[in-house]
Amino acid sequence: MATTKIWPVRDNLARVVDYAENHLKTANPNAYTERELQDLRNVLSYADNSDKTAKQFLVTGVNCIDKYAYQQMSATKQRFGKTGGNLAYHSYQSFAPKEVTPEQCHEIGVKLAKSLWGDRYEVLVTTHINTNCLHNHLVINSVSFVNGKKLNNNYAMYFKNLRAESDRLCREYGLSVIENPTKSSGSRWLQQAEKRGEPTMYNIVRSDIDNAIKQSMTLQQFYQKLKYFGYIVNDDPNRKYATIRPSGAKHNIRFKTLGEQYTPSAIKERILANKAPAIPQRAYMQLKRYRLQGSFDTVQKQTGLFALYLHYCYRLGILPEKRKNPPQPLSSQMRAAIRLARKYSEQTRLLVRNRINTDVELNTFISECRSDIGGLERQRGKVYNRMRSAKTPEDLEKLKTERDALSASIKTIRRELYLSHDILKRSAEVERQLRIELKLHSDRNHKQPIKNRKREYIR
């Protein structure tokens, strides 16, 4: 069983690897921008990482020499004068654990590259063996060395060419094939955030649907609960798909895109499976009397920011600690605002903890984070290599513990790196908006008549 994917190389691929090689720095800087050069270096260096390819034994160049793939791809672009747009295409082919050997995995990857692009394009094929799932990385030049035509990455290229050819090779080698693959929905960031359990919009909608199902005995009650939660539901029988939309959102969400458990038929079955709640018997209530000294007229009323803070705590269910009735459910927009406030709070703690006051200090901190991640990933790669040669279960368990500790450290630093980049991006946008505001203010003052300005001064 092999899974495949392909995507264009345009901007930073977010690969934290040691890509600084001397021969890559001798390219003509006038043909490309520094950012474009760096993107192509990143993807080639990531695919050709010696820690993942068993010291370069599993690296093959199709229509190019593996050690000089970057130079040959660059020369092809320069020869035909096509140095803009997509620089290359990055694809992977991943196999199930223990289904293929490294040599067999690499052989299939080379055959796949030759079959699809071997007659027109330069391709670098590498096999990574640092994970339980052996996988091939294919870096395809976007410009043909034959006629200079650019590779067109479209729907047909993936579904009719890449996936179909990969499945054919798997059948040829007697490997399993995914017969009915499911198409992933949403961006890669959204998928990873949902896997981590972060409160994305889809996760919030799923949670509200689950709560509405638990509190409903009929489909009509279910839709009423969703409307009470602030959702707009369109269950018109004339429509092909039922949709749900959070109040204030621009687009509807189909129930079926939330998962198999959230299709209309599955929701109906889950509601019918609910049991009727037992009617509680009335208990004898004993009244208690309290005597208050003083007058309510003399009690000082809270105002200002503190009163607003108390109101928000009440709406969020934080205050009072013991309340008879549950707090009213918040809208998805309110929860999104809370999530944004938490991120701002996390960024503020990051700046205070590392004593960062200027953009220069923040950029230095980002460089240190990248360096730390690179060092930790190299250590983790060595641990993976030792895990493959572990002789006893005790040694393997110790190495797994060391690996998990390194992965946790990498995850923490990556989070700090993400927050730092977000701070830079947002501060640049705020600075841009301030410049626009100052320019508008200056233009407004210059356009004001002189007489009016004198009158205002006299007043």
XYZ file of C-alpha atoms in Angstrom:
459
model
C 0.000 0.000 0.000
C 1.478 3.322 -1.073
C 0.114 6.812 -0.510
C 1.154 9.624 -2.826
C 1.024 13.396 -2.959
C 2.502 16.186 -5.054
C 2.679 19.946 -4.543
C 4.516 22.868 -6.160
C 7.613 24.497 -4.698
C 6.897 28.234 -4.610
C 7.845 29.687 -1.227
C 9.548 28.471 1.920
C 8.910 24.759 2.467
C 9.524 25.107 6.211
C 12.219 22.448 6.191
C 14.649 22.892 9.055
C 17.685 21.140 7.694
C 21.306 21.842 7.167
C 21.204 23.031 3.568
C 24.368 25.127 3.547
C 26.549 23.467 0.909
C 29.322 25.319 -0.824
C 28.489 24.195 -4.373
C 24.973 25.625 -4.046
C 26.360 29.070 -3.301
C 28.190 29.392 -6.655
C 24.973 29.707 -8.727
C 24.325 32.872 -10.735
C 22.418 35.167 -8.342
C 21.129 37.343 -11.185
C 18.951 34.606 -12.655
C 16.861 34.076 -9.514
C 15.918 35.994 -6.440
C 17.561 34.874 -3.212
C 14.237 33.567 -1.932
C 13.674 31.444 -5.061
C 17.184 30.020 -4.813
C 16.666 29.181 -1.170
C 13.397 27.346 -1.857
C 15.013 25.073 -4.437
C 17.995 24.473 -2.131
C 15.674 23.592 0.737
C 13.677 20.968 -1.125
C 16.747 19.360 -2.729
C 18.649 19.343 0.556
C 15.681 17.919 2.465
C 15.182 15.101 -0.048
C 18.936 14.394 -0.137
C 19.427 14.341 3.664
C 22.195 11.808 4.367
C 20.815 10.928 7.823
C 17.586 9.739 6.190
C 18.997 8.042 3.078
C 21.596 5.731 4.643
C 24.631 7.874 3.783
C 23.476 8.663 0.205
C 23.187 5.009 -0.873
C 19.496 5.506 -1.779
C 19.734 8.593 -3.981
C 19.238 8.436 -7.757
C 19.025 11.129 -10.389
C 16.792 10.593 -13.415
C 18.118 12.607 -16.391
C 20.562 14.264 -14.002
C 23.469 13.445 -11.719
C 22.255 13.262 -8.117
C 25.144 15.327 -6.724
C 24.600 18.079 -9.295
C 20.791 18.005 -9.542
C 20.457 21.625 -8.430
C 22.946 22.950 -10.974
C 21.414 20.969 -13.835
C 17.873 22.045 -12.971
C 19.023 25.665 -12.738
C 20.845 25.409 -16.070
C 17.708 24.063 -17.768
C 15.661 27.005 -16.483
C 18.279 29.512 -17.614
C 18.627 27.916 -21.054
C 14.947 28.351 -21.831
C 14.557 31.626 -19.921
C 11.888 30.275 -17.575
C 13.073 31.171 -14.102
C 9.779 32.378 -12.633
C 6.651 30.673 -11.328
C 6.895 27.241 -9.775
C 10.523 26.237 -9.280
C 9.911 22.505 -8.993
C 7.407 19.927 -7.797
C 7.872 17.899 -4.632
C 6.177 14.520 -4.397
C 6.304 11.612 -1.988
C 5.379 7.941 -2.123
C 4.963 6.329 1.286
C 4.551 2.621 2.018
C 2.980 0.763 4.929
C 5.311 -0.306 7.780
C 7.424 -3.397 7.045
C 5.862 -3.830 3.601
C 8.978 -3.152 1.529
C 12.737 -3.167 1.986
C 14.718 0.069 1.486
C 16.166 -1.231 -1.793
C 12.736 -2.283 -3.071
C 11.212 1.035 -2.016
C 13.900 2.947 -3.885
C 13.542 0.759 -6.969
C 9.807 1.445 -7.133
C 10.405 5.182 -6.727
C 12.914 5.259 -9.606
C 10.532 3.302 -11.841
C 7.727 5.708 -10.960
C 9.878 8.740 -11.856
C 11.052 7.218 -15.166
C 7.531 6.182 -16.140
C 5.938 9.597 -15.520
C 8.657 12.146 -16.219
C 11.702 10.247 -17.486
C 11.349 11.371 -21.102
C 11.224 15.140 -20.465
C 12.175 16.255 -16.957
C 15.014 15.977 -14.453
C 13.982 14.141 -11.296
C 15.827 13.510 -8.040
C 14.625 10.323 -6.298
C 15.585 9.646 -2.677
C 14.411 7.042 -0.183
C 14.075 8.002 3.477
C 14.463 5.212 5.995
C 14.366 7.240 9.211
C 10.719 6.401 9.983
C 8.671 3.226 10.334
C 7.067 3.949 6.956
C 9.686 3.858 4.207
C 8.961 6.581 1.667
C 10.357 8.101 -1.496
C 10.800 11.811 -2.175
C 10.721 12.938 -5.793
C 11.839 16.438 -6.786
C 10.776 17.198 -10.379
C 12.135 20.179 -12.297
C 9.268 22.376 -13.502
C 10.950 23.029 -16.903
C 11.534 20.286 -19.476
C 15.113 19.839 -20.673
C 13.774 18.706 -24.090
C 11.581 21.605 -25.229
C 11.430 23.991 -22.249
C 7.739 23.386 -21.584
C 6.633 23.717 -17.975
C 5.091 20.842 -16.083
C 1.354 21.260 -15.580
C 0.300 19.999 -12.164
C -3.463 19.535 -12.307
C -6.179 17.126 -11.206
C -5.507 14.688 -14.042
C -1.773 14.646 -13.365
C -2.296 13.368 -9.835
C -5.320 11.086 -10.082
C -4.769 9.711 -13.597
C -0.988 9.645 -13.627
C 0.787 9.702 -10.275
C -1.642 7.710 -8.145
C -2.605 5.306 -10.941
C 1.022 4.550 -11.844
C 1.966 4.104 -8.194
C -0.885 1.629 -7.705
C 0.149 -0.252 -10.859
C 3.715 -0.641 -9.599
C 2.454 -1.800 -6.192
C 0.360 -4.501 -7.862
C 3.357 -5.472 -9.992
C 5.444 -6.006 -6.850
C 2.623 -7.819 -5.040
C 1.959 -4.979 -2.571
C -1.386 -3.879 -1.178
C -3.303 -1.019 -2.837
C -5.853 1.412 -1.410
C -8.919 0.655 -3.507
C -11.213 3.501 -2.398
C -9.003 6.308 -1.067
C -10.640 9.226 0.687
C -9.759 12.734 -0.388
C -8.442 14.953 2.380
C -10.417 18.149 2.971
C -9.031 21.466 4.074
C -5.505 22.773 4.174
C -2.574 20.844 5.593
C -2.364 23.284 8.517
C -6.018 22.654 9.352
C -5.572 18.882 9.208
C -2.533 18.968 11.493
C -4.319 21.318 13.925
C -7.301 18.968 14.100
C -5.014 15.995 14.733
C -3.463 17.900 17.633
C -6.954 18.557 18.999
C -6.730 22.331 18.655
C -10.059 24.223 18.686
C -10.387 24.843 14.935
C -13.678 25.915 13.394
C -14.479 22.363 12.286
C -13.678 20.918 15.707
C -15.919 23.523 17.368
C -18.787 22.701 14.995
C -18.341 18.968 15.629
C -18.360 19.542 19.395
C -21.572 21.578 19.200
C -23.218 18.933 17.013
C -22.244 16.240 19.534
C -23.746 18.270 22.389
C -26.934 18.890 20.392
C -27.267 15.169 19.654
C -26.901 14.283 23.335
C -29.665 16.736 24.273
C -32.103 15.714 21.522
C -34.610 12.907 21.090
C -35.830 13.920 17.633
C -34.302 15.473 14.546
C -36.423 18.580 15.053
C -35.038 19.040 18.586
C -31.545 18.603 17.188
C -32.002 21.441 14.693
C -33.558 23.636 17.375
C -30.535 23.078 19.628
C -28.175 24.063 16.815
C -30.144 27.264 16.224
C -29.994 27.922 19.958
C -26.209 27.523 19.774
C -26.127 30.219 17.076
C -25.970 28.111 13.899
C -27.921 28.474 10.669
C -29.027 25.059 9.391
C -30.319 24.431 5.876
C -31.981 21.002 5.727
C -34.212 21.672 2.741
C -35.132 18.259 1.227
C -34.783 19.745 -2.267
C -31.089 20.383 -1.610
C -28.585 17.659 -2.380
C -26.564 18.254 0.803
C -27.641 19.607 4.175
C -25.442 22.463 5.389
C -24.631 24.255 8.619
C -23.172 27.744 9.040
C -21.960 29.492 12.207
C -23.559 32.879 12.697
C -21.373 35.529 11.084
C -19.503 33.061 8.856
C -19.401 33.636 5.113
C -19.660 30.059 3.853
C -21.788 27.023 4.640
C -20.302 23.707 5.739
C -21.715 20.441 4.478
C -22.461 17.974 7.231
C -20.764 15.191 5.284
C -17.452 17.092 5.164
C -17.218 16.944 8.964
C -16.817 13.167 8.903
C -18.762 9.955 8.569
C -20.376 10.400 11.994
C -21.818 13.771 10.957
C -23.752 12.881 7.822
C -27.533 13.429 8.144
C -28.223 9.685 8.216
C -25.526 9.057 10.845
C -26.810 11.939 12.991
C -30.343 10.530 12.794
C -29.132 7.105 13.943
C -27.194 8.653 16.840
C -30.288 10.581 17.941
C -32.492 7.481 17.798
C -29.936 5.629 19.921
C -30.406 8.106 22.759
C -32.335 6.891 25.758
C -35.053 8.955 27.301
C -33.735 10.681 30.444
C -35.160 9.520 33.730
C -37.560 12.018 35.303
C -36.090 13.022 38.668
C -38.391 12.869 41.648
C -39.068 16.096 43.434
C -37.177 16.366 46.641
C -38.467 18.220 49.667
C -36.921 21.657 49.641
C -36.210 23.318 52.948
C -36.210 27.087 52.768
C -33.359 28.958 54.408
C -33.536 32.533 55.571
C -30.595 34.895 55.624
C -30.467 38.252 57.309
C -28.402 40.992 55.682
C -27.101 43.898 57.692
C -27.012 47.201 55.875
C -28.716 48.444 52.722
C -28.362 47.575 49.043
C -28.449 51.287 48.250
C -25.107 51.834 49.970
C -23.304 48.916 48.233
C -20.658 50.205 45.840
C -21.370 49.214 42.245
C -18.485 47.950 40.119
C -17.825 50.002 36.970
C -15.241 50.364 34.262
C -12.841 47.680 33.107
C -13.227 45.587 36.252
C -16.990 45.375 35.729
C -16.407 44.355 32.107
C -13.939 41.707 33.280
C -16.498 40.286 35.729
C -19.138 40.240 32.991
C -16.857 38.278 30.657
C -16.024 35.822 33.465
C -19.739 35.291 33.992
C -20.395 34.756 30.279
C -17.511 32.281 30.012
C -18.767 30.308 33.012
C -15.780 31.109 35.220
C -17.803 33.052 37.793
C -19.545 32.195 39.999
C -17.752 28.965 40.820
C -20.972 27.265 41.997
C -23.914 28.081 39.776
C -27.228 26.288 39.453
C -27.750 26.793 35.706
C -25.009 26.156 33.112
C -23.739 29.232 31.250
C -25.341 30.099 27.946
C -23.335 28.556 25.052
C -21.026 30.980 23.288
C -21.151 31.574 19.559
C -18.363 30.270 17.334
C -17.190 33.864 16.753
C -16.862 34.446 20.500
C -14.884 31.237 20.910
C -12.656 32.233 17.986
C -12.010 35.569 19.718
C -11.138 33.743 22.941
C -8.751 31.483 21.037
C -7.108 34.549 19.497
C -6.799 36.190 22.918
C -5.095 33.065 24.259
C -2.609 33.172 21.393
C -1.843 36.835 22.096
C -1.355 35.990 25.761
C 1.006 33.153 24.835
C 2.980 35.490 22.570
C 3.227 38.105 25.314
C 4.601 35.529 27.764
C 7.114 34.447 25.108
C 8.396 38.002 24.661
C 8.605 38.626 28.409
C 10.218 35.268 29.170
C 12.981 35.812 26.584
C 13.245 39.598 27.202
C 12.605 40.497 23.578
C 12.015 44.206 22.997
C 12.902 44.882 19.331
C 12.514 43.258 15.919
C 16.252 42.635 15.820
C 16.119 40.646 19.057
C 13.096 38.713 17.756
C 14.891 37.813 14.508
C 17.892 36.677 16.541
C 15.593 34.517 18.664
C 14.089 32.993 15.485
C 17.568 32.149 14.170
C 18.444 30.498 17.489
C 15.220 28.470 17.375
C 15.999 27.244 13.864
C 19.510 26.299 14.907
C 18.209 24.467 17.989
C 15.632 22.554 15.930
C 18.285 21.562 13.402
C 20.562 20.236 16.147
C 17.752 18.353 17.874
C 16.578 16.804 14.596
C 20.084 15.597 13.840
C 20.246 14.035 17.316
C 16.870 12.393 16.746
C 18.069 11.043 13.398
C 21.020 9.388 15.118
C 18.643 7.897 17.688
C 16.522 6.457 14.856
C 19.636 4.881 13.367
C 20.526 3.314 16.730
C 16.953 2.050 17.135
C 17.258 0.010 13.956
C 20.358 -1.748 15.309
C 19.130 -2.200 18.901
C 19.796 -5.727 20.120
C 17.609 -5.975 23.224
C 14.091 -4.713 24.017
C 15.506 -2.740 26.962
C 17.877 -0.823 24.697
C 15.055 -0.167 22.238
C 12.829 1.162 25.028
C 15.536 3.535 26.238
C 16.075 4.833 22.719
C 12.328 5.346 22.291
C 12.267 7.369 25.520
C 15.160 9.484 24.258
C 13.411 9.922 20.918
C 10.167 11.030 22.572
C 12.033 13.544 24.737
C 13.730 15.030 21.659
C 10.405 15.146 19.796
C 8.780 16.976 22.714
C 11.596 19.542 22.755
C 11.319 20.029 18.990
C 7.556 20.501 19.287
C 7.986 23.172 21.972
C 10.572 25.117 19.978
C 8.482 24.860 16.814
C 5.563 26.367 18.693
C 7.765 29.259 19.819
C 8.985 29.652 16.242
C 5.403 29.813 14.975
C 4.468 32.413 17.591
C 7.543 34.500 16.740
C 6.761 34.491 13.024
C 3.172 35.482 13.790
C 4.395 38.388 15.946
C 6.610 39.654 13.122
C 3.827 39.337 10.575
C 1.258 41.081 12.747
C 3.612 43.863 13.846
C 4.498 44.584 10.215
C 0.806 44.783 9.335
C 0.087 47.083 12.288
C 2.999 49.322 11.286
C 1.661 49.472 7.724
C -1.804 50.431 8.947
C -0.296 53.117 11.187
C 1.576 54.621 8.244
C -1.658 54.717 6.249
C -3.466 56.327 9.170
C -0.748 58.955 9.609
C -0.825 59.759 5.906
C -4.606 60.160 5.959
C -4.337 62.371 9.023
C -1.664 64.491 7.344
C -3.695 64.822 4.130
C -6.785 65.763 6.122
C -4.918 68.562 7.917
C -3.441 69.935 4.695
C -6.817 70.009 2.960
C -8.413 71.953 5.838
C -8.974 75.673 4.974
C -6.593 78.127 6.584
C -9.423 80.242 8.083
C -10.866 77.242 9.911
C -7.465 76.338 11.304
C -7.020 79.920 12.610
C -10.388 79.853 14.275
C -9.592 76.588 15.993
C -6.286 78.040 17.181
C -8.009 81.157 18.595
C -10.491 79.049 20.447
